[in-house]
mmCIF file of N, CA, C and O in Angstrom:
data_model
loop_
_atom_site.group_PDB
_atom_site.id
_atom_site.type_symbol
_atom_site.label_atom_id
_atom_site.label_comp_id
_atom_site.label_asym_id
_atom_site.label_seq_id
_atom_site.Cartn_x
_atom_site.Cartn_y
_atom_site.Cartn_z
ATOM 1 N N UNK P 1 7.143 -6.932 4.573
ATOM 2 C CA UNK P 1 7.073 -8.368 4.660
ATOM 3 C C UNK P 1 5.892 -8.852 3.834
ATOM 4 O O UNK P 1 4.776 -8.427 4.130
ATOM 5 N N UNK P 2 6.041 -9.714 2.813
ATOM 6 C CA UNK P 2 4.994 -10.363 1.946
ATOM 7 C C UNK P 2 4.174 -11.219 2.534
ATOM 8 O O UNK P 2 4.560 -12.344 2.852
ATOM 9 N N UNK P 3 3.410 -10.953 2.667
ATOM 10 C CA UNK P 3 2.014 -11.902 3.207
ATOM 11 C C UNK P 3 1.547 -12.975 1.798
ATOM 12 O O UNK P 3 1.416 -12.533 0.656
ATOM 13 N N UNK P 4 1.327 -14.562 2.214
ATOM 14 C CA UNK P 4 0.791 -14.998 1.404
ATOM 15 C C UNK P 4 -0.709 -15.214 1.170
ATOM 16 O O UNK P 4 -1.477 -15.154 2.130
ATOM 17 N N UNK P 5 -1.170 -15.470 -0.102
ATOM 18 C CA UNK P 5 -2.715 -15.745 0.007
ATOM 19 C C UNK P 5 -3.065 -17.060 0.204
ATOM 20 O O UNK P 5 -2.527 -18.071 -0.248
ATOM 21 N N UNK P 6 -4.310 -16.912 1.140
ATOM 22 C CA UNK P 6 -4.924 -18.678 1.280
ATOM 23 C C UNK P 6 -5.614 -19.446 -0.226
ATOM 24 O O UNK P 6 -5.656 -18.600 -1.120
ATOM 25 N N UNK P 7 -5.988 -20.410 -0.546
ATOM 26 C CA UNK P 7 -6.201 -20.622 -1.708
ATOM 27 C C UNK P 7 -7.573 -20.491 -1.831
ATOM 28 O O UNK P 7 -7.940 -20.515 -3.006
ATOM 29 N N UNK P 8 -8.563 -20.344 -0.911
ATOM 30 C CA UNK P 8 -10.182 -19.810 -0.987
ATOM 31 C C UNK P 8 -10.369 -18.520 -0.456
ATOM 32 O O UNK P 8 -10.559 -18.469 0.759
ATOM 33 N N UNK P 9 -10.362 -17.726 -0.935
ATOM 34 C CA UNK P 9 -11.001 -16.076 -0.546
ATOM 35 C C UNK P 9 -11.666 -15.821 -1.333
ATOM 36 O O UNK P 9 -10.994 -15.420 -2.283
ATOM 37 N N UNK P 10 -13.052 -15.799 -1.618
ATOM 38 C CA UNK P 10 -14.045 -14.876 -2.275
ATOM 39 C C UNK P 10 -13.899 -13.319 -1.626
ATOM 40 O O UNK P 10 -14.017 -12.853 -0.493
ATOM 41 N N UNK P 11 -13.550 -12.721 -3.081
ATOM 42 C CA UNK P 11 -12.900 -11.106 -2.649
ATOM 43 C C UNK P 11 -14.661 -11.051 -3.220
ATOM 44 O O UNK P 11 -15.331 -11.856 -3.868
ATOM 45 N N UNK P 12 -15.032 -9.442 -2.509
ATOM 46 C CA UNK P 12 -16.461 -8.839 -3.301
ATOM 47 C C UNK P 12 -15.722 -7.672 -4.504
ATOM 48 O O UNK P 12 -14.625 -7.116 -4.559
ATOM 49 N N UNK P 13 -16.917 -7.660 -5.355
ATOM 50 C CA UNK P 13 -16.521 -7.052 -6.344
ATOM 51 C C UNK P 13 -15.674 -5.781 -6.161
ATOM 52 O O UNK P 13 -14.610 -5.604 -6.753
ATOM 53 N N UNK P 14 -16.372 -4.676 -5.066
ATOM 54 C CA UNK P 14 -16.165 -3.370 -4.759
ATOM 55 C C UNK P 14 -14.592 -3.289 -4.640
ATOM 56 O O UNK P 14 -13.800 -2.511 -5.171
ATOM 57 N N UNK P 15 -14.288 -4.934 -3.285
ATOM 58 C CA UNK P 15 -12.373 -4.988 -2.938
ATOM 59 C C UNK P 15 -11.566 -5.256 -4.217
ATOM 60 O O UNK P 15 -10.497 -4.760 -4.572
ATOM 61 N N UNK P 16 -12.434 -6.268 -4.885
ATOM 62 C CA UNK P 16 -11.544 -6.201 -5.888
ATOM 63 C C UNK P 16 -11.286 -5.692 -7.009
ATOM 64 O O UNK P 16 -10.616 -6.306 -7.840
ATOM 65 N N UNK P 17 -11.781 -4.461 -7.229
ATOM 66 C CA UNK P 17 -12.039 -3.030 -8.606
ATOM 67 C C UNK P 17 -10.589 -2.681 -7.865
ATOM 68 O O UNK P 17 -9.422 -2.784 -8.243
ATOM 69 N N UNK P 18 -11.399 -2.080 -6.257
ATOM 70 C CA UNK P 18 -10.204 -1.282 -6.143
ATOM 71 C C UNK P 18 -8.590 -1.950 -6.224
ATOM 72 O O UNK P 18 -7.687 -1.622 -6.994
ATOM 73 N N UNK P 19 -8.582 -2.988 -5.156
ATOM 74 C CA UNK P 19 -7.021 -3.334 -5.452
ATOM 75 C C UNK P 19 -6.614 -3.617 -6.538
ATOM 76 O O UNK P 19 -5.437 -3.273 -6.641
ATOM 77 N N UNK P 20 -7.155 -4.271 -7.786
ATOM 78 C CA UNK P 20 -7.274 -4.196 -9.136
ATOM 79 C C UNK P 20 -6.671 -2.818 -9.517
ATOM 80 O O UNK P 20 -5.536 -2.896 -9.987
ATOM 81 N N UNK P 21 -7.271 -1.390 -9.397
ATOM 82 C CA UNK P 21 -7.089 -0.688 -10.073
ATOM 83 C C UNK P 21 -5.529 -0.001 -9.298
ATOM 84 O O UNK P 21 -4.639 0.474 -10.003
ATOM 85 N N UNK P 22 -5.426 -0.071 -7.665
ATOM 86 C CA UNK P 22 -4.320 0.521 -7.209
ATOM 87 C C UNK P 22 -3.266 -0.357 -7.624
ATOM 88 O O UNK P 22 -2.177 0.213 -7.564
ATOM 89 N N UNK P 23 -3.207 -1.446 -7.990
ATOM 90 C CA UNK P 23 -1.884 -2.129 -7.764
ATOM 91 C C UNK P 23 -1.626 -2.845 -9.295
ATOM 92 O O UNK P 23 -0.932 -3.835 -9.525
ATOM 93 N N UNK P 24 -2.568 -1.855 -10.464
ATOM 94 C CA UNK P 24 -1.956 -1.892 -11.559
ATOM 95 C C UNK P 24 -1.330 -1.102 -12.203
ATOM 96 O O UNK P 24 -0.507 -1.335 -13.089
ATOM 97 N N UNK P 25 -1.903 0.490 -11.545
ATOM 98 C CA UNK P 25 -0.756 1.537 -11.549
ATOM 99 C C UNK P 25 0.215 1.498 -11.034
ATOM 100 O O UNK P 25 0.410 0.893 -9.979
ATOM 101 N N UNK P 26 1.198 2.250 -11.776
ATOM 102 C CA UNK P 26 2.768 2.111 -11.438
ATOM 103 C C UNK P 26 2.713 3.137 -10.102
ATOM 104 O O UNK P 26 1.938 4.053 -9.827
ATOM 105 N N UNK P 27 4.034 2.503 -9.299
ATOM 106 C CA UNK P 27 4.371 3.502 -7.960
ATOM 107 C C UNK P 27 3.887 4.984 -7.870
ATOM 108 O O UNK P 27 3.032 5.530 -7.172
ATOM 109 N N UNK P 28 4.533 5.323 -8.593
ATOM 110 C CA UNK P 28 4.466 6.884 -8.488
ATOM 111 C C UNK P 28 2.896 7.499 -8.802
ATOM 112 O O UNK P 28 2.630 8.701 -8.792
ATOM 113 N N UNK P 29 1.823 6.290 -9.112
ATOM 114 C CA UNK P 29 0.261 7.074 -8.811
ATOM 115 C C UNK P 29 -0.217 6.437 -8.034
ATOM 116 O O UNK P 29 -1.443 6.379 -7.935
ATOM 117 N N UNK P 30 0.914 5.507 -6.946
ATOM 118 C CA UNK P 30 0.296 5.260 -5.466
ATOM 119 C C UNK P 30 -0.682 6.572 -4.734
ATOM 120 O O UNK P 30 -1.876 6.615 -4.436
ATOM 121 N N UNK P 31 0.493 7.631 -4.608
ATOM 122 C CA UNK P 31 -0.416 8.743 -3.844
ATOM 123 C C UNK P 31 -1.939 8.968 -4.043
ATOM 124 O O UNK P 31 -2.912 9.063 -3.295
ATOM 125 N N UNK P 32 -1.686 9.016 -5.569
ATOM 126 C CA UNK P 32 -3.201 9.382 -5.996
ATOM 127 C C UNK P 32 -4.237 8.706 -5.932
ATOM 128 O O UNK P 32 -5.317 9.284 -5.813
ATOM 129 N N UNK P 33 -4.151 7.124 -6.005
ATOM 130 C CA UNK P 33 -5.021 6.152 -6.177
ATOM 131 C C UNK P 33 -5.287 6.291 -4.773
ATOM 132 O O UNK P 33 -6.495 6.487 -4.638
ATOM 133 N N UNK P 34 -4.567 6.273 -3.435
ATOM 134 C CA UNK P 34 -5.075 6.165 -2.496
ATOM 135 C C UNK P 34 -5.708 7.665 -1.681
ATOM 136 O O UNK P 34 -6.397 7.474 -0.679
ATOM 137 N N UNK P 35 -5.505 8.839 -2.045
ATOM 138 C CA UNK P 35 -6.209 9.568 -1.378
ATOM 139 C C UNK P 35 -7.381 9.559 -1.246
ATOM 140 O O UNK P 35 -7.696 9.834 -0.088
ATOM 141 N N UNK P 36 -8.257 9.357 -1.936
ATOM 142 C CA UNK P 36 -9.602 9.305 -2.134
ATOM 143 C C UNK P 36 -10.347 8.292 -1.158
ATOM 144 O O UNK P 36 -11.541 8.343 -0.864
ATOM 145 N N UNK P 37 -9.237 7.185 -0.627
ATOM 146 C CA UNK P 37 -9.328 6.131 0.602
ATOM 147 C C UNK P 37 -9.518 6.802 1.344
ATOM 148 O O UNK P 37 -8.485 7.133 1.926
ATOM 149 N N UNK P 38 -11.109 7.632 2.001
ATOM 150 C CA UNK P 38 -10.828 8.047 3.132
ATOM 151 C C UNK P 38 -11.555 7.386 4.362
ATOM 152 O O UNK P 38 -11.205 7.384 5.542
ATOM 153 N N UNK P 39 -13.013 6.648 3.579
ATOM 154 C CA UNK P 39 -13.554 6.017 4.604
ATOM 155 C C UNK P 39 -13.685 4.815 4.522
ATOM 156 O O UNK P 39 -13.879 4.382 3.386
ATOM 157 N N UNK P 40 -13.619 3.598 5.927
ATOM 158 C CA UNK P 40 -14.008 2.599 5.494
ATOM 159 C C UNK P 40 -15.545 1.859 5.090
ATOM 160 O O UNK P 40 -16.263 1.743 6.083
ATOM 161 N N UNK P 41 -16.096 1.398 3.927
ATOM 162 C CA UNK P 41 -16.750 1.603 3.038
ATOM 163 C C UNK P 41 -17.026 -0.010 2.943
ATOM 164 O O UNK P 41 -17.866 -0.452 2.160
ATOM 165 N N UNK P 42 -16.214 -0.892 3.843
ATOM 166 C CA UNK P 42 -16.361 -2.441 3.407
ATOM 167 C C UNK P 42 -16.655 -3.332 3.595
ATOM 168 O O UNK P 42 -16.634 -4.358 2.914
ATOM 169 N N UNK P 43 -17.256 -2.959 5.325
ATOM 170 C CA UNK P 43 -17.739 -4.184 5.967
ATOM 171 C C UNK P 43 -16.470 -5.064 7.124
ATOM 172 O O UNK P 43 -15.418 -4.427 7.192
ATOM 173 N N UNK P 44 -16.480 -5.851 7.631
ATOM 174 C CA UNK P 44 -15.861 -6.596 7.859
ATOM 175 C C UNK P 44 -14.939 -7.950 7.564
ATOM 176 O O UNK P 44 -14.737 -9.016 8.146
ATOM 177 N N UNK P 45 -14.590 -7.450 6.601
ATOM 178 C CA UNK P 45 -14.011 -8.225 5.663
ATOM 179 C C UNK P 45 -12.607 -9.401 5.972
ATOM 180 O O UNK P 45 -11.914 -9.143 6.956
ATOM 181 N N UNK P 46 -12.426 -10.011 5.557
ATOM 182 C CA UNK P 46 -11.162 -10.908 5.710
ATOM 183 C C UNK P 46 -9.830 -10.158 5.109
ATOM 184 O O UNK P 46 -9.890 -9.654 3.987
ATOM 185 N N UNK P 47 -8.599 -10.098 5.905
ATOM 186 C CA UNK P 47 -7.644 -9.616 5.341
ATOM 187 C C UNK P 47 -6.928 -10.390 4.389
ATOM 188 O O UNK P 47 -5.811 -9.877 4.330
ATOM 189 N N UNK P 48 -6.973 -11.101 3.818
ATOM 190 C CA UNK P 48 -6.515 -11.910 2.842
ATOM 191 C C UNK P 48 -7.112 -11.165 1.476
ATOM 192 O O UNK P 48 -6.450 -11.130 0.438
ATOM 193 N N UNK P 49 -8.506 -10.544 1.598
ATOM 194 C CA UNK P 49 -8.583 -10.084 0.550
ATOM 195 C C UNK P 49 -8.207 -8.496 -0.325
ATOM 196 O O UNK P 49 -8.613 -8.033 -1.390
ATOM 197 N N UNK P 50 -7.227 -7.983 0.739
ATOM 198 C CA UNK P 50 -6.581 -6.697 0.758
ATOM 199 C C UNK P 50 -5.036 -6.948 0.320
ATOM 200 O O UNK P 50 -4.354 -6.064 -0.201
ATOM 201 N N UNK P 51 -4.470 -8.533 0.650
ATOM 202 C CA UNK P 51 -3.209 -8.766 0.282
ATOM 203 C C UNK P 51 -2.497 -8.084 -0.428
ATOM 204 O O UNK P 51 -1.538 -7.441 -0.001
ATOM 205 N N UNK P 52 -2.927 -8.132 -1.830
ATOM 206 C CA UNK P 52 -2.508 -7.957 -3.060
ATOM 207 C C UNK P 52 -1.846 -5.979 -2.953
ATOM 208 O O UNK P 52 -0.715 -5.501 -3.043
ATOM 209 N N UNK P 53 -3.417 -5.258 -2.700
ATOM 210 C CA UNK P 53 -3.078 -4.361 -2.091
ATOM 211 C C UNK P 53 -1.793 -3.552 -0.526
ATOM 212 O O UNK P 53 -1.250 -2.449 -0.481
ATOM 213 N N UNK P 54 -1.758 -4.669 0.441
ATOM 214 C CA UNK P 54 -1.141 -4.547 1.198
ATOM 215 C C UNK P 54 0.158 -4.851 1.152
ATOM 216 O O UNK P 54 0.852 -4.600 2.137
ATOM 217 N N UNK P 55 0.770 -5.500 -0.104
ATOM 218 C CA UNK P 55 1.882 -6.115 -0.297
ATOM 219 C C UNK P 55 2.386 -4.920 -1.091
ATOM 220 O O UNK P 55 3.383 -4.247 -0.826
ATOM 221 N N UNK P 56 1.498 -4.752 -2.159
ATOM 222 C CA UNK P 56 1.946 -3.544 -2.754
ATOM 223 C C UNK P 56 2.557 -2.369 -2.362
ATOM 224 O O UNK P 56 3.517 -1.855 -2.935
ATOM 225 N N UNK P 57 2.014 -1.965 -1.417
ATOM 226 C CA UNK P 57 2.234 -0.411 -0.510
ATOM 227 C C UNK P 57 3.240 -0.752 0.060
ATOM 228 O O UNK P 57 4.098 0.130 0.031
ATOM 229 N N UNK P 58 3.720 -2.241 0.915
ATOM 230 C CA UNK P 58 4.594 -2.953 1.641
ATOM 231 C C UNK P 58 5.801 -2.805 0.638
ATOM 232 O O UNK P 58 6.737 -2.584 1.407
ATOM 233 N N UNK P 59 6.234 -2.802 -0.443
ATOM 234 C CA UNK P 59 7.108 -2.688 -1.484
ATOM 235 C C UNK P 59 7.281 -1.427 -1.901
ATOM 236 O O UNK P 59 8.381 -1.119 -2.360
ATOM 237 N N UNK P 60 6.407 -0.622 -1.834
ATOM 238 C CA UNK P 60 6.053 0.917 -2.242
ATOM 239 C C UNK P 60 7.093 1.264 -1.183
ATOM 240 O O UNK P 60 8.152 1.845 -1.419
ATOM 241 N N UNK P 61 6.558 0.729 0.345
ATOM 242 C CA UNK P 61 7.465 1.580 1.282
ATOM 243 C C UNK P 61 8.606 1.273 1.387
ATOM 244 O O UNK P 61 9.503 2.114 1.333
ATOM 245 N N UNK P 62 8.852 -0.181 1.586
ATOM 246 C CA UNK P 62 10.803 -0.518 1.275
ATOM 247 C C UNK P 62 11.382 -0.015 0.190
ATOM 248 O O UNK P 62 12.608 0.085 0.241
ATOM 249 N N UNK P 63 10.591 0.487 -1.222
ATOM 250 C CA UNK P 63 11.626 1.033 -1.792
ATOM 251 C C UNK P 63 12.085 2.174 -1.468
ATOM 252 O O UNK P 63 13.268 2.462 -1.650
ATOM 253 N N UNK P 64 10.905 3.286 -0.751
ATOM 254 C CA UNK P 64 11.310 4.513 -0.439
ATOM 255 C C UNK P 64 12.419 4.094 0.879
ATOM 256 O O UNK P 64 13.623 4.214 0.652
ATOM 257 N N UNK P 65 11.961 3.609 2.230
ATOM 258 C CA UNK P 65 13.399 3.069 2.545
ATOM 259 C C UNK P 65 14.261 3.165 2.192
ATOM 260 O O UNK P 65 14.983 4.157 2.291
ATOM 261 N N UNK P 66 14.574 1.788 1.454
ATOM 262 C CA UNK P 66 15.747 1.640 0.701
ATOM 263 C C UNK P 66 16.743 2.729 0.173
ATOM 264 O O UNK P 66 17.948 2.981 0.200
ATOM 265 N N UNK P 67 15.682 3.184 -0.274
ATOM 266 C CA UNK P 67 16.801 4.454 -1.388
ATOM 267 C C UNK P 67 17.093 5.791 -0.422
ATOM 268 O O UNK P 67 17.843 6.648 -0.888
ATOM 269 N N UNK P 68 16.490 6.002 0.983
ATOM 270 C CA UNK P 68 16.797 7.188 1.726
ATOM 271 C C UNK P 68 18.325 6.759 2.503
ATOM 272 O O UNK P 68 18.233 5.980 3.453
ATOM 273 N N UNK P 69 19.190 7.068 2.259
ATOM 274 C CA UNK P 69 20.483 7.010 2.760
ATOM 275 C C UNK P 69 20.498 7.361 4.537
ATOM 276 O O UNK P 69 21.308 6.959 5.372
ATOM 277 N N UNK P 70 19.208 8.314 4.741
ATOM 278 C CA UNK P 70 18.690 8.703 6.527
ATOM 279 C C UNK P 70 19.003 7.497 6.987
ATOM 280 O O UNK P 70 19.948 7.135 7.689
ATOM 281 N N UNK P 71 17.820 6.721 6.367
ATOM 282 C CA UNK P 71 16.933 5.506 7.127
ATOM 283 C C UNK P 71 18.075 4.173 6.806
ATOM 284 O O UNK P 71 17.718 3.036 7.113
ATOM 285 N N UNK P 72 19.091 4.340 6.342
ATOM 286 C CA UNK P 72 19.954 3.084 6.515
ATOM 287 C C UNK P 72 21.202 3.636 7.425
ATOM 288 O O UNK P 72 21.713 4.745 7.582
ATOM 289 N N UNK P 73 21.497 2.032 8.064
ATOM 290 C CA UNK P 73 22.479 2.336 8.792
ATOM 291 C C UNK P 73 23.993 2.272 8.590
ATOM 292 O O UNK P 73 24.938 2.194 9.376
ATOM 293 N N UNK P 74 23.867 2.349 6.935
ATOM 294 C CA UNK P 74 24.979 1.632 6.521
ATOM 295 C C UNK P 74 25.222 2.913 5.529
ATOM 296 O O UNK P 74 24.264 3.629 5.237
ATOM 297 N N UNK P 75 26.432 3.159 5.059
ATOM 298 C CA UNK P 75 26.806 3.887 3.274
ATOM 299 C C UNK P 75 26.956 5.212 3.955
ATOM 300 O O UNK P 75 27.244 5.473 5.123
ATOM 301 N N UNK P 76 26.616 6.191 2.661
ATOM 302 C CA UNK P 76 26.865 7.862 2.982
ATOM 303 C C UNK P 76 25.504 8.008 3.425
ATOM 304 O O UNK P 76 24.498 7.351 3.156
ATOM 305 N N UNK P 77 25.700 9.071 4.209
ATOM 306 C CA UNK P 77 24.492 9.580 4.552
ATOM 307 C C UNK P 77 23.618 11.097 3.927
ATOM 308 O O UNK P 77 22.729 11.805 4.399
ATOM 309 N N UNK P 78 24.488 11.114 2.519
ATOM 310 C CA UNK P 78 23.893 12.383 1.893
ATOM 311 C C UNK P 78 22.774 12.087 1.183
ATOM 312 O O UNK P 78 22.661 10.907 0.850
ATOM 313 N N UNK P 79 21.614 13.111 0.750
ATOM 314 C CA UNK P 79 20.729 12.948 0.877
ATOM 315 C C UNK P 79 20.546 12.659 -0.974
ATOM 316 O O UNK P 79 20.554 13.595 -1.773
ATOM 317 N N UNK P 80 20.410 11.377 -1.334
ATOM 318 C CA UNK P 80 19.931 11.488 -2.940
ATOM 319 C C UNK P 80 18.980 12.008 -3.619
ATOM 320 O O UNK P 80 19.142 12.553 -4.711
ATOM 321 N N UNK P 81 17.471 11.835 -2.791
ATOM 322 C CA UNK P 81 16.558 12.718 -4.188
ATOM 323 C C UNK P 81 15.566 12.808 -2.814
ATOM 324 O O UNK P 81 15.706 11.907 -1.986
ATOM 325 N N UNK P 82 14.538 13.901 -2.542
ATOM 326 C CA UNK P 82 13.409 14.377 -2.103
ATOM 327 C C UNK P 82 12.565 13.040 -1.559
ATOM 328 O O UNK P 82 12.356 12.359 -2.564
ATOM 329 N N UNK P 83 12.197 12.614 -0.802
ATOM 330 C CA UNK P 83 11.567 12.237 -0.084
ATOM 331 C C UNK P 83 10.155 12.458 -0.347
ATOM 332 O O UNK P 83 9.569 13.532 -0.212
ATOM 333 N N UNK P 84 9.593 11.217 -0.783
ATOM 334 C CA UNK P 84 7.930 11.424 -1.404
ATOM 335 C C UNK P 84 7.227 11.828 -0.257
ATOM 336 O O UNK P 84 6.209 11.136 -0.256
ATOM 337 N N UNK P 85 7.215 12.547 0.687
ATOM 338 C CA UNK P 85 6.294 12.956 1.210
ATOM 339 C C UNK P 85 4.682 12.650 1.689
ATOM 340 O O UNK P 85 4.185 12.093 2.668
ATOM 341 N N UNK P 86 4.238 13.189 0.702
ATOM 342 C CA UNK P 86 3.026 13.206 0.776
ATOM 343 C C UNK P 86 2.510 11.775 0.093
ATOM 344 O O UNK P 86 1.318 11.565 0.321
ATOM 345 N N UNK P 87 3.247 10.641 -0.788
ATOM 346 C CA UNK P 87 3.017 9.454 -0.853
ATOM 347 C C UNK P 87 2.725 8.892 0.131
ATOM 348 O O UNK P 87 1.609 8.495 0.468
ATOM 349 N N UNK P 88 3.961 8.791 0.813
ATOM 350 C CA UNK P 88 4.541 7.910 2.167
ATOM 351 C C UNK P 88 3.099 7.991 3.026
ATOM 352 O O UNK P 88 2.383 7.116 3.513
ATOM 353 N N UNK P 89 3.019 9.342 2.984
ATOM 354 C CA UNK P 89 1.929 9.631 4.236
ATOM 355 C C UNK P 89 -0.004 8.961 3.649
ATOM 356 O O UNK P 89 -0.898 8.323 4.205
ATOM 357 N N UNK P 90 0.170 9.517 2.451
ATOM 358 C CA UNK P 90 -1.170 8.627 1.954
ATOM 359 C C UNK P 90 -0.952 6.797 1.982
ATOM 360 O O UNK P 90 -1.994 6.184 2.211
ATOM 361 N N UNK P 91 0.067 6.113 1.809
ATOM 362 C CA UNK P 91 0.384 4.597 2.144
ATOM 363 C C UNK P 91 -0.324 4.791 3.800
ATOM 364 O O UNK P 91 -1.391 4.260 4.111
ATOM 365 N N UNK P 92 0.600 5.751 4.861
ATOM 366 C CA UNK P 92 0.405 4.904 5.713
ATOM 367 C C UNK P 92 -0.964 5.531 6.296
ATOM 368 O O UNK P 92 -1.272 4.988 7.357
ATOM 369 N N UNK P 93 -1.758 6.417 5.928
ATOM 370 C CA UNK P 93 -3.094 7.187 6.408
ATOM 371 C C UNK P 93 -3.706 5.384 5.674
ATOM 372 O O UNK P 93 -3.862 4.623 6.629
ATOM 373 N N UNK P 94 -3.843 5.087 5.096
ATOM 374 C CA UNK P 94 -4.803 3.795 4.288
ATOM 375 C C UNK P 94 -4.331 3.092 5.153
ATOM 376 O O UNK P 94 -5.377 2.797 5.731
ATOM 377 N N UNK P 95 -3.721 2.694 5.582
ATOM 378 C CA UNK P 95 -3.263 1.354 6.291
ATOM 379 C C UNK P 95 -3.618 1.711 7.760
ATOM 380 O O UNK P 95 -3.847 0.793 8.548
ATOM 381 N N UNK P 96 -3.672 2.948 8.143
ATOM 382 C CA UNK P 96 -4.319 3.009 9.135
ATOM 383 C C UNK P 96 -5.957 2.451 9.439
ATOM 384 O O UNK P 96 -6.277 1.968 10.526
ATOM 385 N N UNK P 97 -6.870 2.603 8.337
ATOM 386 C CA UNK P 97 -7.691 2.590 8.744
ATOM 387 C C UNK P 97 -8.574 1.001 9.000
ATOM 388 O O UNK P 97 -9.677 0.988 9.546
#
C-alpha cells in the first residue's frame, strides 16, 4: 500500500543518502543495499521521511507476490521461477527494525 508524502519533511542528510541510494538501484540489488541495515543509527525520526524507501520495498514485495503462483488464490499453481529468498527476508529484517 503506497503511503503519501506530507508537503514539509526536512529529511537529515544521513536518511536521505541512504533512501537516495536504495531506491535508485534496480530491484534485484534490493538484497544488497539493505543488508548492511543492521542497526538503528537514526534517532527518532518521522516516518514520512523513510516513505520513499518504504514504498519501494512495498512494490519490491507485491511484485515477488504477484509472480509466486503459491501466494495467489487464483491460476495454476506451478511453481514459475525460485523464490528470492534471501531478498524477501532482508526487505522484511529492515522493516522490522
Amino acid at each position: 500500500m503506497k503511503v503519501r508524502k506530507r508537503q514539509n519533511t526536512d529529511t537529515p542528510s544521513e536518511i536521505k543518502a541512504l533512501v537516495e541510494r536504495v531506491v535508485s538501484e534496480p530491484a534485484e540489488a534490493l538484497e544488497h543495499n539493505l543488508r548492511g541495515f543492521t542497526n538503528w543509527e537514526y534517532g527518532k525520526g518521522d516516518l514520512y521521511q523513510w516513505l520513499d524507501l518504504l514504498n519501494h520495498m512495498d512494490a519490491y514485495l507485491e511484485g515477488v507476490v504477484k509472480s509466486r503462483a503459491e501466494l495467489s488464490l487464483e491460476g495454476d499453481l506451478a511453481a514459475d521461477s525460485p523464490m528470492p529468498k534471501t531478498a524477501v527476508l532482508e526487505v522484511l529484517r529492515a522493516t522490522r527494525m
